[in-house]
Coordinates of C-alpha atoms in Angstrom, one line a residue:
X50 CA 63.2 -262.1 68.0
X51 CA 60.3 -259.7 66.5
X52 CA 57.5 -261.4 64.6
X53 CA 58.0 -261.5 60.7
X54 CA 56.2 -259.1 58.7
X55 CA 54.1 -260.5 55.5
X56 CA 53.9 -259.4 52.3
X57 CA 51.1 -260.6 50.6
X58 CA 51.3 -261.7 46.9
X59 CA 49.2 -259.2 45.4
X60 CA 51.6 -255.9 47.0
X61 CA 54.8 -258.1 45.6
X62 CA 53.1 -258.0 42.2
X63 CA 52.1 -254.0 42.5
X64 CA 55.6 -253.3 44.2
X65 CA 57.3 -255.0 41.4
X66 CA 55.8 -253.4 38.9
X67 CA 56.3 -250.0 40.3
X68 CA 60.3 -250.9 40.7
X69 CA 60.7 -252.2 37.2
X70 CA 58.8 -248.4 35.5
X71 CA 61.4 -246.7 37.5
X72 CA 63.8 -249.2 37.0
X73 CA 64.6 -249.7 40.9
X74 CA 65.1 -252.6 42.7
X75 CA 61.7 -254.5 44.3
X76 CA 62.6 -253.5 47.8
X77 CA 59.9 -251.7 49.6
X78 CA 61.0 -249.7 52.7
X79 CA 58.4 -249.8 55.8
X80 CA 59.0 -247.5 58.1
X81 CA 57.0 -245.9 61.2
X82 CA 56.8 -242.3 61.8
X83 CA 55.4 -240.1 64.6
X84 CA 52.2 -238.3 63.5
X85 CA 48.9 -238.6 61.7
X86 CA 45.4 -238.3 63.7
X87 CA 46.5 -241.5 65.7
X88 CA 49.7 -241.0 66.9
X89 CA 52.3 -243.1 64.6
X90 CA 51.8 -243.2 60.7
X91 CA 53.4 -245.6 58.0
X92 CA 55.6 -244.6 55.4
X93 CA 56.3 -245.9 51.7
X94 CA 59.8 -246.0 49.8
X95 CA 61.4 -248.2 47.2
X96 CA 64.9 -248.8 48.7
X97 CA 67.9 -250.0 46.5
X98 CA 69.0 -252.2 49.3
X99 CA 68.6 -253.1 52.9
X100 CA 70.5 -251.8 55.6
X101 CA 72.7 -254.0 57.8
X102 CA 70.4 -254.0 60.6
X103 CA 66.8 -254.4 58.7
X104 CA 64.6 -257.2 58.9
X105 CA 64.0 -258.7 55.6
X106 CA 61.0 -260.7 54.1
X107 CA 60.5 -261.6 50.5
X108 CA 57.5 -263.0 48.7
X109 CA 57.3 -263.6 44.9
X110 CA 60.7 -261.9 44.7
X111 CA 60.5 -258.7 45.6
X112 CA 61.9 -257.6 49.5
X113 CA 59.9 -256.1 52.3
X114 CA 62.7 -254.0 54.6
X115 CA 61.5 -252.5 57.9
X116 CA 64.4 -250.7 60.5
X117 CA 64.5 -252.1 64.1
X118 CA 62.9 -249.1 65.6
X119 CA 59.9 -249.3 63.3
X120 CA 60.0 -253.4 63.3
X121 CA 59.2 -253.0 67.3
X122 CA 55.6 -250.8 66.2
X123 CA 54.4 -253.4 63.3
X124 CA 56.1 -256.7 64.0
X125 CA 53.7 -259.6 62.9
X126 CA 52.1 -256.6 60.2
X127 CA 50.8 -257.8 57.2
X128 CA 51.5 -255.3 54.2
X129 CA 48.9 -255.8 51.3
X130 CA 47.9 -253.7 48.1
X131 CA 43.9 -253.1 47.7
X132 CA 41.9 -251.6 45.1
X133 CA 38.2 -250.3 45.4
X134 CA 36.0 -247.6 44.2
X135 CA 37.6 -245.6 46.2
X136 CA 41.1 -246.1 44.6
X137 CA 44.2 -248.1 45.4
X138 CA 46.4 -248.2 48.2
X139 CA 48.8 -250.5 50.2
X140 CA 47.5 -251.3 53.3
X141 CA 49.2 -252.0 56.7
X142 CA 47.5 -254.9 59.0
X143 CA 49.4 -254.1 62.2
X144 CA 48.1 -256.4 65.3
X145 CA 49.9 -254.2 67.7
X146 CA 47.6 -251.4 66.5
X147 CA 44.9 -249.9 69.4
X148 CA 43.4 -247.8 67.6
X149 CA 43.6 -246.6 63.7
X150 CA 42.2 -243.7 61.3
X151 CA 39.5 -243.9 59.0
X152 CA 42.3 -244.1 56.0
X153 CA 44.8 -246.5 57.1
X154 CA 48.0 -244.4 57.3
X155 CA 48.0 -243.8 61.0
X156 CA 47.8 -245.8 64.0
X157 CA 48.1 -245.8 67.6
X158 CA 49.2 -248.0 70.3

C-alpha cells in the first residue's frame, strides 16, 4: 500500500474557491506526466468525480485524487498552496524526488 498523500488546509481552501467559481466539485486530480526539465512533471486538474481505482484523500471537505500509476511516483507527498512576491502556485513536496527544477513543476527520481 502506497503512503497517503496530504492536502494542506491552504491548498484545500484554494481548491474550494476555484471549484466554487467554476461551479464544479471540490476535487483536485494530481497526476504525473513524462516531461519537464527533470523528467516528470505534475499536472493539476479539477475532476468531476474520483475514478474507481484512484487513491483519495480529503482535507476540509476537499478531495485530492491520484491514479495508481502517478501514485507510485508521488506517494507520501504533500500538496500545498503558496503565495509569495513571485506569485501563487500549488507546490508538491515529494519525498521520492531526487532532483527538481527551480520552479518546482518537475522532478526526477
